[in-house]
Amino acid sequence: DTGVSQDPRHKITKRGQNVTFRCDPISEHNRLYWYRQTLGQGPEFLTYFQNEAQLEKSRLLSDRFSAERPKGSFSTLEIQRTEQGDSAMYLCASSPPLGPASEAFFGQGTRLTVV
Amino acid sequence: AQSVTQLDSHVSVSEGTPVLLRCNYSSSYSPSLFWYVQHPNKGLQLLLKYTSAATLVKGINGFEAEFKKSETSFHLTKPSAHMSDAAEYFCVVTKGPGKLIFGQGTTLQVKP
């Protein structure tokens, strides 16, 4: 499978615990994005990497959230001290070097449930 | 600021009849616009994109959209709905090289 891969697909955690999600982009893609989607809403932008550099972060990304892309390949998204409001689908996407408008390829997401 | 508004949260059509999903955009410059589709338990898939070339854009599965600057619209159409078209559809505008702004989504129901 050469698409965007996310792991795990589902995560149930207790409030206050830390969780980490992984995203493996399409291999030639140097741009990687994280989005969050809550029920009945469109995805909301969280952060964006070009290679290993994190170029933009949304205000939605509180201090409890951290994303890394250490070697410009896979990325991790960590949520510390999870809260019930963090329950959502976390989507990763990647795209090739920028053209007039790059197509972002999305993974199937990690569904987080905080209980 | 860039934004999109999907005018219908839910659209229901009969199989074989035309589909119209409406989207208006707001952009301070010439936008790049997309339509994505999300089937249950599947990832978001790009249907089509407008990047300031032809104003009528053809996508996959028989969908097309027309960019109308005078109306700031980018409506998605299909001449004949199929049961497999039932899904959530998102109109999207880019904001810079790294950010997609999604609409609230339109749920398309296709009745037999």
Short mmCIF file of C-alpha atoms in Angstrom, two decimals:
data_model
loop_
_atom_site.label_atom_id
_atom_site.label_comp_id
_atom_site.label_asym_id
_atom_site.label_seq_id
_atom_site.Cartn_x
_atom_site.Cartn_y
_atom_site.Cartn_z
CA ASP A 1 0.00 0.00 0.00
CA THR A 2 1.60 3.27 -1.08
CA GLY A 3 -0.95 5.60 0.49
CA VAL A 4 -0.74 7.62 3.70
CA SER A 5 -0.69 5.27 6.66
CA GLN A 6 -1.81 6.10 10.17
CA ASP A 7 -1.41 4.07 13.33
CA PRO A 8 -3.33 3.18 15.38
CA ARG A 9 -6.69 3.34 13.67
CA HIS A 10 -8.52 3.54 16.97
CA LYS A 11 -7.43 4.58 20.45
CA ILE A 12 -9.44 4.61 23.65
CA THR A 13 -7.75 6.27 26.58
CA LYS A 14 -8.63 7.51 30.03
CA ARG A 15 -8.72 11.20 30.70
CA GLY A 16 -5.34 12.47 31.80
CA GLN A 17 -3.31 9.89 29.91
CA ASN A 18 -0.86 10.70 27.12
CA VAL A 19 -1.35 9.34 23.62
CA THR A 20 0.84 9.33 20.53
CA PHE A 21 -0.21 8.80 16.93
CA ARG A 22 1.99 8.02 13.97
CA CYS A 23 1.68 9.01 10.33
CA ASP A 24 3.70 7.62 7.44
CA PRO A 25 3.26 9.82 4.35
CA ILE A 26 3.67 8.84 0.73
CA SER A 27 7.41 8.44 0.29
CA GLU A 28 8.06 11.20 -2.26
CA HIS A 29 5.96 13.74 -0.41
CA ASN A 30 7.85 16.40 1.51
CA ARG A 31 4.76 18.12 2.93
CA LEU A 32 2.80 16.64 5.79
CA TYR A 33 -0.32 17.92 7.53
CA TRP A 34 -2.34 17.07 10.60
CA TYR A 35 -6.06 17.81 10.83
CA ARG A 36 -8.72 17.11 13.44
CA GLN A 37 -12.30 16.21 12.60
CA THR A 38 -15.08 16.12 15.15
CA LEU A 39 -18.43 14.50 14.51
CA GLY A 40 -20.52 16.33 11.94
CA GLN A 41 -17.80 18.85 11.11
CA GLY A 42 -15.23 19.31 8.41
CA PRO A 43 -11.57 18.69 9.20
CA GLU A 44 -9.74 21.55 10.92
CA PHE A 45 -6.09 22.31 10.26
CA LEU A 46 -3.69 21.63 13.13
CA THR A 47 -0.17 21.84 11.77
CA TYR A 48 2.02 21.58 8.67
CA PHE A 49 5.53 20.32 8.00
CA GLN A 50 7.76 20.84 5.03
CA ASN A 51 10.44 18.20 5.33
CA GLU A 52 11.37 18.26 9.04
CA ALA A 53 10.44 21.90 9.59
CA GLN A 54 7.13 22.68 11.28
CA LEU A 55 6.06 25.75 9.34
CA GLU A 56 2.65 26.48 10.76
CA LYS A 57 0.62 25.64 13.84
CA SER A 58 -3.04 26.36 14.43
CA ARG A 59 -4.27 28.02 17.58
CA LEU A 60 -6.23 24.78 18.04
CA LEU A 61 -2.90 23.14 18.89
CA SER A 62 -2.70 23.86 22.59
CA ASP A 63 0.40 23.37 24.72
CA ARG A 64 -0.73 19.80 25.39
CA PHE A 65 -0.26 18.95 21.71
CA SER A 66 3.10 18.43 20.06
CA ALA A 67 3.94 17.21 16.59
CA GLU A 68 7.28 16.15 15.24
CA ARG A 69 8.76 15.00 11.98
CA PRO A 70 12.35 14.30 12.99
CA LYS A 71 13.84 13.08 9.72
CA GLY A 72 11.38 14.54 7.29
CA SER A 73 9.66 11.20 6.82
CA PHE A 74 7.10 9.90 9.35
CA SER A 75 5.46 12.20 11.85
CA THR A 76 4.07 11.79 15.36
CA LEU A 77 1.34 13.72 17.11
CA GLU A 78 1.33 13.53 20.90
CA ILE A 79 -1.44 14.69 23.19
CA GLN A 80 -0.54 15.03 26.85
CA ARG A 81 -3.05 14.93 29.70
CA THR A 82 -5.93 14.08 27.38
CA GLU A 83 -9.32 15.66 27.94
CA GLN A 84 -12.74 14.50 26.78
CA GLY A 85 -12.81 17.37 24.31
CA ASP A 86 -9.84 15.81 22.53
CA SER A 87 -12.07 12.99 21.30
CA ALA A 88 -12.02 13.25 17.52
CA MET A 89 -10.66 11.77 14.34
CA TYR A 90 -7.07 12.84 13.75
CA LEU A 91 -6.20 12.92 10.06
CA CYS A 92 -2.80 13.01 8.44
CA ALA A 93 -2.22 14.07 4.86
CA SER A 94 0.78 14.52 2.61
CA SER A 95 1.50 16.24 -0.66
CA PRO A 96 4.38 16.55 -3.10
CA PRO A 97 6.47 19.71 -3.57
CA LEU A 98 4.20 22.65 -4.26
CA GLY A 99 2.67 23.29 -7.64
CA PRO A 100 -0.15 25.75 -8.32
CA ALA A 101 -2.26 23.80 -5.85
CA SER A 102 -1.06 20.56 -4.49
CA GLU A 103 -3.37 17.68 -3.94
CA ALA A 104 -3.28 16.41 -0.39
CA PHE A 105 -3.60 12.67 0.06
CA PHE A 106 -5.29 11.74 3.31
CA GLY A 107 -4.86 8.73 5.52
CA GLN A 108 -7.81 6.94 7.06
CA GLY A 109 -7.27 8.65 10.37
CA THR A 110 -6.89 7.72 14.02
CA ARG A 111 -10.11 7.86 16.00
CA LEU A 112 -9.44 8.93 19.58
CA THR A 113 -11.97 8.39 22.34
CA VAL A 114 -11.20 9.86 25.74
CA VAL A 115 -13.27 8.34 28.54
CA ALA B 1 -9.59 35.65 4.71
CA GLN B 2 -10.28 32.42 2.89
CA SER B 3 -13.41 30.47 3.75
CA VAL B 4 -16.06 28.27 2.19
CA THR B 5 -19.73 27.91 2.97
CA GLN B 6 -21.63 24.80 1.98
CA LEU B 7 -25.21 25.90 1.64
CA ASP B 8 -26.86 22.54 2.38
CA SER B 9 -26.00 20.24 5.24
CA HIS B 10 -28.04 17.42 3.73
CA VAL B 11 -29.13 16.66 0.16
CA SER B 12 -31.36 13.76 -0.82
CA VAL B 13 -31.83 12.62 -4.43
CA SER B 14 -33.22 9.58 -6.17
CA GLU B 15 -30.91 7.27 -8.05
CA GLY B 16 -30.56 8.41 -11.65
CA THR B 17 -31.46 12.04 -10.98
CA PRO B 18 -29.04 15.00 -11.03
CA VAL B 19 -26.95 16.00 -8.04
CA LEU B 20 -26.21 19.60 -7.04
CA LEU B 21 -24.09 20.37 -3.98
CA ARG B 22 -23.64 24.10 -3.43
CA CYS B 23 -20.53 25.90 -2.23
CA ASN B 24 -19.73 29.60 -1.97
CA TYR B 25 -16.24 30.80 -1.24
CA SER B 26 -14.60 33.89 0.12
CA SER B 27 -11.04 34.71 -0.83
CA SER B 28 -8.90 37.81 -0.94
CA TYR B 29 -7.10 36.49 -4.00
CA SER B 30 -7.65 34.02 -6.80
CA PRO B 31 -8.38 30.83 -4.92
CA SER B 32 -7.58 27.19 -5.45
CA LEU B 33 -10.72 25.19 -4.75
CA PHE B 34 -11.34 21.51 -4.25
CA TRP B 35 -14.10 19.04 -3.61
CA TYR B 36 -13.33 16.05 -1.42
CA VAL B 37 -15.54 13.06 -0.67
CA GLN B 38 -15.55 10.99 2.51
CA HIS B 39 -17.19 7.58 2.55
CA PRO B 40 -17.85 5.92 5.91
CA ASN B 41 -14.71 4.37 7.35
CA LYS B 42 -12.63 5.56 4.42
CA GLY B 43 -10.15 8.37 3.98
CA LEU B 44 -10.90 11.66 2.30
CA GLN B 45 -10.58 11.42 -1.46
CA LEU B 46 -10.06 14.27 -3.89
CA LEU B 47 -12.88 14.53 -6.43
CA LEU B 48 -11.64 17.51 -8.41
CA LYS B 49 -9.67 20.75 -8.17
CA TYR B 50 -9.76 24.23 -9.67
CA THR B 51 -6.46 26.06 -10.04
CA SER B 52 -7.27 29.08 -12.26
CA ALA B 53 -7.23 27.17 -15.54
CA ALA B 54 -10.54 26.09 -17.10
CA THR B 55 -13.54 27.24 -15.10
CA LEU B 56 -15.40 23.97 -15.71
CA VAL B 57 -13.52 21.22 -13.94
CA LYS B 58 -14.15 17.54 -14.45
CA GLY B 59 -13.40 15.07 -11.71
CA ILE B 60 -13.68 11.41 -10.96
CA ASN B 61 -16.86 9.33 -11.03
CA GLY B 62 -18.67 11.73 -13.37
CA PHE B 63 -18.58 14.75 -11.06
CA GLU B 64 -17.81 18.23 -12.26
CA ALA B 65 -17.78 21.73 -10.83
CA GLU B 66 -17.90 25.20 -12.30
CA PHE B 67 -15.96 28.12 -10.90
CA LYS B 68 -18.02 31.31 -11.13
CA LYS B 69 -16.09 34.32 -9.95
CA SER B 70 -19.02 36.71 -10.30
CA GLU B 71 -21.08 34.53 -7.96
CA THR B 72 -18.13 33.36 -5.79
CA SER B 73 -19.46 29.85 -6.23
CA PHE B 74 -18.00 26.42 -6.92
CA HIS B 75 -20.99 24.09 -7.06
CA LEU B 76 -20.54 20.35 -7.56
CA THR B 77 -22.78 18.54 -10.01
CA LYS B 78 -23.36 15.10 -11.46
CA PRO B 79 -25.93 14.33 -14.15
CA SER B 80 -27.11 11.04 -12.70
CA ALA B 81 -26.70 9.90 -9.10
CA HIS B 82 -25.61 6.39 -8.25
CA MET B 83 -26.16 4.61 -4.96
CA SER B 84 -22.41 4.52 -4.43
CA ASP B 85 -22.32 8.34 -4.43
CA ALA B 86 -23.88 8.43 -0.97
CA ALA B 87 -21.22 10.04 1.23
CA GLU B 88 -20.09 13.27 2.89
CA TYR B 89 -18.80 15.95 0.51
CA PHE B 90 -16.52 18.80 1.46
CA CYS B 91 -15.80 22.00 -0.41
CA VAL B 92 -12.27 23.19 0.33
CA VAL B 93 -10.21 26.32 -0.29
CA THR B 94 -6.48 26.66 0.17
CA LYS B 95 -4.94 29.19 2.50
CA GLY B 96 -1.29 29.33 1.69
CA PRO B 97 0.80 26.32 0.74
CA GLY B 98 0.12 24.32 3.84
CA LYS B 99 -3.45 24.71 4.83
CA LEU B 100 -6.79 23.53 3.53
CA ILE B 101 -9.94 25.21 4.81
CA PHE B 102 -12.89 22.79 4.79
CA GLY B 103 -16.55 23.59 4.65
CA GLN B 104 -18.96 22.02 7.11
CA GLY B 105 -19.80 19.24 4.71
CA THR B 106 -22.90 18.10 2.84
CA THR B 107 -24.32 14.64 3.37
CA LEU B 108 -25.60 13.20 0.11
CA GLN B 109 -28.31 10.58 0.42
CA VAL B 110 -29.25 8.58 -2.67
CA LYS B 111 -32.59 6.82 -2.59
CA PRO B 112 -33.33 3.78 -4.75
#
